[in-house]
Amino acid sequence: ETFVTEKDLDDLKVLGVSHCRIPVGYWLVDYDDADGFVDGGERYLFRLLAWLKQRDMKAVLDLHALPGAQAAKSGSTGRRADTAQFFLNAALHQRGRQAIKKLAALILQMDTNALTSGVVVGMELMNEPAWDFWDTSPGIKELYEAMIPEVREILPQEKCAIMLSFAGPAMRSEGMEWLTA
């Protein structure tokens, strides 16, 4: 109840902040008790988006954690893992792809509600994946090439930007070269 408060948003608004990046885990849209995460985050997300709308602020939803982790040894993937199993386990990879589409559908649903419409202006498909998987199969590039059109079938570009992560241990150019090809 106190992780993000209305006062927090008021303070950000006073500073001139107009957009918030909101990290969410796959379990928000694909909950399974066996994963060990807490269910029920959707109501808190809805409340946060409604508060943002009241302040004329916008949001980008960032799929911060995918099943099996998209990066090794990173707590930001939901559960610290020794390997990026999202790219190594076909079932986890498919589940993650479905979570991406489910998050897009949730964004569309939030946009049809008068209390939250117009707030979400972007979606990041995957937060900081392990760069070792850029050109593997399945890999980052393959995921982006497959999922961008699928997300676009749900979220039109005039309503929602799709954001991609090209983070790596050092400045990487492969992702940018791929985009410009």
XYZ file of N, CA, C and O in Angstrom, residues 7 96 107 121 132:
20
model
N 1.589 11.038 -2.895
C 2.559 12.084 -2.579
C 3.821 11.939 -3.420
O 4.389 12.930 -3.885
N 7.235 -16.719 -22.082
C 7.594 -15.300 -22.102
C 6.986 -14.574 -23.281
O 6.506 -13.446 -23.158
N -2.527 -3.556 -21.528
C -2.402 -2.131 -21.839
C -3.618 -1.665 -22.628
O -4.200 -0.610 -22.336
N 1.740 5.011 -22.690
C 2.149 5.462 -24.029
C 3.288 4.616 -24.595
O 3.743 4.866 -25.712
N 24.769 -11.936 -24.782
C 25.280 -13.164 -25.414
C 24.233 -13.803 -26.318
O 24.572 -14.616 -27.186
